[in-house]
Coordinates of C-alpha atoms and ligand atoms in Angstrom, one line a residue:
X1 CA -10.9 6.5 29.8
X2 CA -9.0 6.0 26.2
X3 CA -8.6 8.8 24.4
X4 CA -7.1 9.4 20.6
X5 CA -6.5 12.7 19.2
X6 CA -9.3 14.4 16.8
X7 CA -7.8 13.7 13.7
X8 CA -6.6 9.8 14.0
X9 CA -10.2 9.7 14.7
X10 CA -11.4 11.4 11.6
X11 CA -8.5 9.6 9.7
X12 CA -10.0 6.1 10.9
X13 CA -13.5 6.6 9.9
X14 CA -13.0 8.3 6.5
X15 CA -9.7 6.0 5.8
X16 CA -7.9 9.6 4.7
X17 CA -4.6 10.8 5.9
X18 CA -4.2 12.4 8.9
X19 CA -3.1 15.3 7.3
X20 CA -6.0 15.7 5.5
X21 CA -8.2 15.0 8.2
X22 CA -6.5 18.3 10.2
X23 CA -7.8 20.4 6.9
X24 CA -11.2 19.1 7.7
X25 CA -10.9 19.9 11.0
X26 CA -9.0 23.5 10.5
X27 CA -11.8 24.2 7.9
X28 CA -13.6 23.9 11.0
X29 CA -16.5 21.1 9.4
X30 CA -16.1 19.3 12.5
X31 CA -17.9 19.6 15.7
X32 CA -17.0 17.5 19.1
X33 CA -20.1 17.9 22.0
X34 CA -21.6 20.4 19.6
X35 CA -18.8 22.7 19.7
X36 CA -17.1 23.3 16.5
X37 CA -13.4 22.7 17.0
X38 CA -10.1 23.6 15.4
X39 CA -7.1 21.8 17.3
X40 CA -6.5 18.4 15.3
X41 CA -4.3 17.0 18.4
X42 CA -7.4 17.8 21.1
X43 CA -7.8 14.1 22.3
X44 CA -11.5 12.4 22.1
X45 CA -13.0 9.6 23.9
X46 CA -15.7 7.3 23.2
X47 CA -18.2 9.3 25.5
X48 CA -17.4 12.5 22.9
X49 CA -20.2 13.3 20.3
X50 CA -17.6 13.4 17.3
X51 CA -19.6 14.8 13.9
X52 CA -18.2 16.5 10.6
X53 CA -20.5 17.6 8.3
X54 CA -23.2 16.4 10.4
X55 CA -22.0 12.9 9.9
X56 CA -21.9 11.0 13.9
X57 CA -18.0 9.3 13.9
X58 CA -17.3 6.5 16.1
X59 CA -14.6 6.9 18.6
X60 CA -12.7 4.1 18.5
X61 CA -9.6 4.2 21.0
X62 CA -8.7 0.6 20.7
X63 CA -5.6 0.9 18.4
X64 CA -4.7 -3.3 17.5
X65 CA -5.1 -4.6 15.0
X66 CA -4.5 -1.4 12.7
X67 CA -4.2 -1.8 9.2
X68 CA -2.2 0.9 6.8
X69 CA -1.4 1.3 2.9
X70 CA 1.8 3.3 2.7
X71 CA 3.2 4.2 -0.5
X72 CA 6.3 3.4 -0.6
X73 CA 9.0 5.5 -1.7
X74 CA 11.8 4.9 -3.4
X75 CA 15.2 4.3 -1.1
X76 CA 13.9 2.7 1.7
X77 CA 13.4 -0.8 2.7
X78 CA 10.7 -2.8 3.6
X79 CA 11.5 -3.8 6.6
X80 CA 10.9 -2.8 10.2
X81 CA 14.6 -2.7 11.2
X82 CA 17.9 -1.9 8.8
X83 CA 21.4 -1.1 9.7
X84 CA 22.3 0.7 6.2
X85 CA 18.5 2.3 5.1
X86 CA 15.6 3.8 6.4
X87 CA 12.9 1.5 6.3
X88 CA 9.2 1.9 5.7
X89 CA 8.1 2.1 9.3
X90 CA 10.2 5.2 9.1
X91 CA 7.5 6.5 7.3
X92 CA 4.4 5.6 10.3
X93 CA 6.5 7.3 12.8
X94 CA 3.3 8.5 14.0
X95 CA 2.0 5.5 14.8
X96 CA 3.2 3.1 17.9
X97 CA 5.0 -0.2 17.6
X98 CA 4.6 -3.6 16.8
X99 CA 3.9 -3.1 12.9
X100 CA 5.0 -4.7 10.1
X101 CA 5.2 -4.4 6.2
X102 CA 2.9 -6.8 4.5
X103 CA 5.1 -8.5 1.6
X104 CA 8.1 -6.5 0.1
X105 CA 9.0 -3.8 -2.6
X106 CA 12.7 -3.4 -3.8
X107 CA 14.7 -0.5 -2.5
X108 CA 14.4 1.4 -5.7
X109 CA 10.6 0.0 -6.4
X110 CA 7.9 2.5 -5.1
X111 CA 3.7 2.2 -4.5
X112 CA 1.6 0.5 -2.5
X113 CA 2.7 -1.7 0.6
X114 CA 0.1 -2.7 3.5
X115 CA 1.6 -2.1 7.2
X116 CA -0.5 -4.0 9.9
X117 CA 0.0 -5.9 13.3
X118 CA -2.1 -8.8 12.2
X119 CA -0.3 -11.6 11.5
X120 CA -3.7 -13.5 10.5
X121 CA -4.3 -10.8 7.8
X122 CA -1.1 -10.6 6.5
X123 CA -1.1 -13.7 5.5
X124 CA -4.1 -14.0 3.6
X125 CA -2.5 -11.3 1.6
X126 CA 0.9 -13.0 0.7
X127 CA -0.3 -16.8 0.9
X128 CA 1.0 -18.6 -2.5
X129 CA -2.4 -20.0 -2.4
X130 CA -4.6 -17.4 -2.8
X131 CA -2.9 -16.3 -5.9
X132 CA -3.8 -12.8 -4.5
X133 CA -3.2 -10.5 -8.2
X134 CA -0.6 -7.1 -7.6
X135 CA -0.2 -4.5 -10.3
X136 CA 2.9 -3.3 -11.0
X137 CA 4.0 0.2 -13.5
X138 CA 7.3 -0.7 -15.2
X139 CA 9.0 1.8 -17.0
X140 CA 11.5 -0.4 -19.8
X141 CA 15.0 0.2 -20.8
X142 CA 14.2 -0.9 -24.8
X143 CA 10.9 -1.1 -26.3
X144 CA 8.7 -4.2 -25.5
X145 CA 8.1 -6.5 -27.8
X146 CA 4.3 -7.2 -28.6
X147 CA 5.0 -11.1 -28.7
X148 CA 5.9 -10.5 -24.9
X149 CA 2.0 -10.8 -23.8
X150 CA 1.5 -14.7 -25.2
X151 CA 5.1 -15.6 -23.4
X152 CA 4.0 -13.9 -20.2
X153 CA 0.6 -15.5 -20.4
X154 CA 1.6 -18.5 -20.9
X155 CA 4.7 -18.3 -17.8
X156 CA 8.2 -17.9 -18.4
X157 CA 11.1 -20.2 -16.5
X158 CA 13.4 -17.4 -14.4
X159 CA 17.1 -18.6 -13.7
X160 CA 17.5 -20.7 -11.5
X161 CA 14.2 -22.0 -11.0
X162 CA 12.4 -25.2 -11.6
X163 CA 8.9 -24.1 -12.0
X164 CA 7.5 -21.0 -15.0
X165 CA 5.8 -18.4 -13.5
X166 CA 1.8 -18.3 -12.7
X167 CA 0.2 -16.3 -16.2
X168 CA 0.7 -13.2 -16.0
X169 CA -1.4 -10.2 -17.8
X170 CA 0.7 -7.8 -19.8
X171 CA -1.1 -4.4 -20.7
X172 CA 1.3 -1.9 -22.9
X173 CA 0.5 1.5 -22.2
X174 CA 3.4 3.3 -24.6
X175 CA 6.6 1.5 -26.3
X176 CA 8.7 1.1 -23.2
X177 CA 5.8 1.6 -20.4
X178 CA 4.1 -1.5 -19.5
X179 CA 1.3 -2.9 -16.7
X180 CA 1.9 -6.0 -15.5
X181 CA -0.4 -8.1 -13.4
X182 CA 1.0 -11.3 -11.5
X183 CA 0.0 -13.6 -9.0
X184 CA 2.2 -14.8 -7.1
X185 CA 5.7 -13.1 -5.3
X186 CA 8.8 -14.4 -6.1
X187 CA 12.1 -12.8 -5.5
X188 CA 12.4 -9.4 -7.4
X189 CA 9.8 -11.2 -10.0
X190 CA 8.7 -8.3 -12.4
X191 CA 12.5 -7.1 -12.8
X192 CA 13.4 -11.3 -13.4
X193 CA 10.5 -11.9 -15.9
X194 CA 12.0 -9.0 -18.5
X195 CA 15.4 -9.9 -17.5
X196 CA 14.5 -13.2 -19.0
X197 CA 13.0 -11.7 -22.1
X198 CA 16.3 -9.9 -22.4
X199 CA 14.7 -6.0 -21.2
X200 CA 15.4 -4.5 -18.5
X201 CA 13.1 -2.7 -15.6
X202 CA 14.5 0.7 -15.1
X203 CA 11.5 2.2 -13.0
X204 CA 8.8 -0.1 -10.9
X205 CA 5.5 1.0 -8.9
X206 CA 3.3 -1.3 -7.7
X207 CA -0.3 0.3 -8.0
X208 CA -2.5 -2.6 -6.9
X209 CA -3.0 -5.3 -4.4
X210 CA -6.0 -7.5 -4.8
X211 CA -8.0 -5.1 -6.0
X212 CA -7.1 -1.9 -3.4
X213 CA -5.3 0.5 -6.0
X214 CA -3.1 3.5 -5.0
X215 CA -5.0 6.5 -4.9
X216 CA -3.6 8.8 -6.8
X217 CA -3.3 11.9 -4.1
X218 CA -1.3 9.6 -2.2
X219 CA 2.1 10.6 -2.4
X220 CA 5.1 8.6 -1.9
X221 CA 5.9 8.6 2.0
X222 CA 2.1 9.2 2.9
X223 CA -0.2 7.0 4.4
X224 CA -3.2 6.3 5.7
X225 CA -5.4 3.4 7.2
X226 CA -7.2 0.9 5.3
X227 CA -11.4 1.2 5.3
X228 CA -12.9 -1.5 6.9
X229 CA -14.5 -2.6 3.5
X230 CA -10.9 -2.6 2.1
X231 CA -9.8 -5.0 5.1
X232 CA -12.9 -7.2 4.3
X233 CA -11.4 -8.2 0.7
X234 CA -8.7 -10.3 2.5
Ligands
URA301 N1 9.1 -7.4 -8.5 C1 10.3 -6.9 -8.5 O1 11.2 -7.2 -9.3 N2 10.5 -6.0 -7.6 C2 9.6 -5.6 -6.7 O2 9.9 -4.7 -5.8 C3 8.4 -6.2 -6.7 C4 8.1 -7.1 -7.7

C-alpha cells in the first residue's frame, strides 16, 4: 500500500508548512492508531487512524495533481529549469517532479507564486479572460503623485504597445509605498506602468492572487500546499 510521511499528511489537511506540521507533531498533539507519535518522517497509509487534537485526518497518498503557494524570494527565477539562477522549484525540493510555476515574478520581485502539475488549473489562473486581479507592494524611487490613481484607473499606453492597460486600482499606503491591483499580466507590467508615469519600482512583492493573499508567517523560500477551498476559487 501508499504510504506518505506523517507530516506531508498533516501539511495536506491543515494547508501549513511542513515544518510547521513537524512542531505539531514533536509537540506531540498527534496520535496515529491511538499512539501518540513524535517522528514527522514515520510513513502513514490510508488504513492508519491519523488524529491531532482529536481531529480524524485523511490519508491521502495520491500525490497529482498537487497544488503549492511559494513565496517567492528574491534572486531566483520562475522557472523550472535555468542555466545562470536557481529557480523556484529549487525551493520544493521536497517535493517530486513534474511541477511548474503558475505565471511569473521578476528575478528581483518576491511574494506569492502558485506551483502545480495541473495544466487545467493553471490556466484558469493566468487566462487573459478571466481578468484574474494580483496585488502587488511596490516600494517607489520618488514620491507618487496623487493624480497617478485617475491615470491608472483609467489605463495607461506602455511603450511599445497598441492597447492601455485594463484599470487598475492604486492604493497609497506612504509617499513612495504604493498597492497596486491589476488584472491582467503583461511583461514586467507594474515596473512598465510607473516607468511610463516617469517613477521608478525599486522593490516589488506580489501579495495576492485572486483573492489568496500571502500569509504573513510565510517567509520568502517557504511553502506550503493550497487548501482545497483555496483551489476551489479557480
Ligand atoms: N510586474 C512586474 O513588473 N514584475 C513582476 O515581477 C510582476 C509584475
Amino acid at each position: 500500500m501508499e504510504t506518505i510521511r506523517l507530516d506531508k499528511c498533516l501539511a495536506m489537511n491543515f494547508g501549513c508548512s511542513r515544518r510547521e506540521a513537524g512542531i505539531l507533531i514533536r509537540k506531540g498533539r498527534v496520535t496515529v492508531n491511538g499512539n501518540f507519535v513524535r517522528d514527522a518522517a514515520l510513513k502513514v497509509s490510508p488504513d492508519d487512524a491519523v488524529c491531532c487534537d482529536d481531529s480524524d485526518l485523511q490519508v491521502v497518498t495520491k500525490a497529482s495533481p498537487r497544488y503549492f503557494m511559494l513565496n517567492k524570494p528574491v534572486g531566483c527565477v520562475s522557472a523550472t529549469d535555468d542555466s545562470e539562477y536557481p529557480t523556484v522549484m529549487s525551493c520544493l525540493r521536497d517535493e517530486a517532479g513534474g511541477l511548474f510555476p503558475v505565471g511569473r515574478l521578476d528575478l528581483d520581485t518576491e511574494g506569492l507564486i502558485f506551483i502545480t502539475d495541473d495544466g487545467a488549473w493553471a490556466h484558469r489562473v493566468t487566462a487573459p479572460s478571466r481578468k484574474c486581479p494580483k496585488v502587488y507592494e511596490a516600494v517607489l524611487e520618488q514620491p507618487l503623485d496623487p493624480a497617478l490613481k485617475e491615470i491608472f484607473a483609467k489605463g495607461v499606453l506602455l511603450r511599445g504597445e497598441k492597447t492601455p492597460t485594463l484599470p487598475a486600482e492604486l492604493e497609497i499606503l506612504e509617499p513612495e509605498k504604493v498597492r497596486l491591483t491589476i488584472h491582467e499580466g503583461r511583461y514586467h507590467q507594474v515596473k512598465r506602468m510607473f516607468a511610463s508615469q516617469g517613477n521608478h519600482v525599486v522593490a516589488l512583492r506580489r501579495i495576492a492572487i485572486g483573492g489568496i493573499f500571502l500569509p504573513g508567517d510565510l517567509a520568502p523560500g517557504d511553502y506550503r500546499p493550497l487548501t482545497p477551498e483555496e483551489i476551489a476559487l479557480f
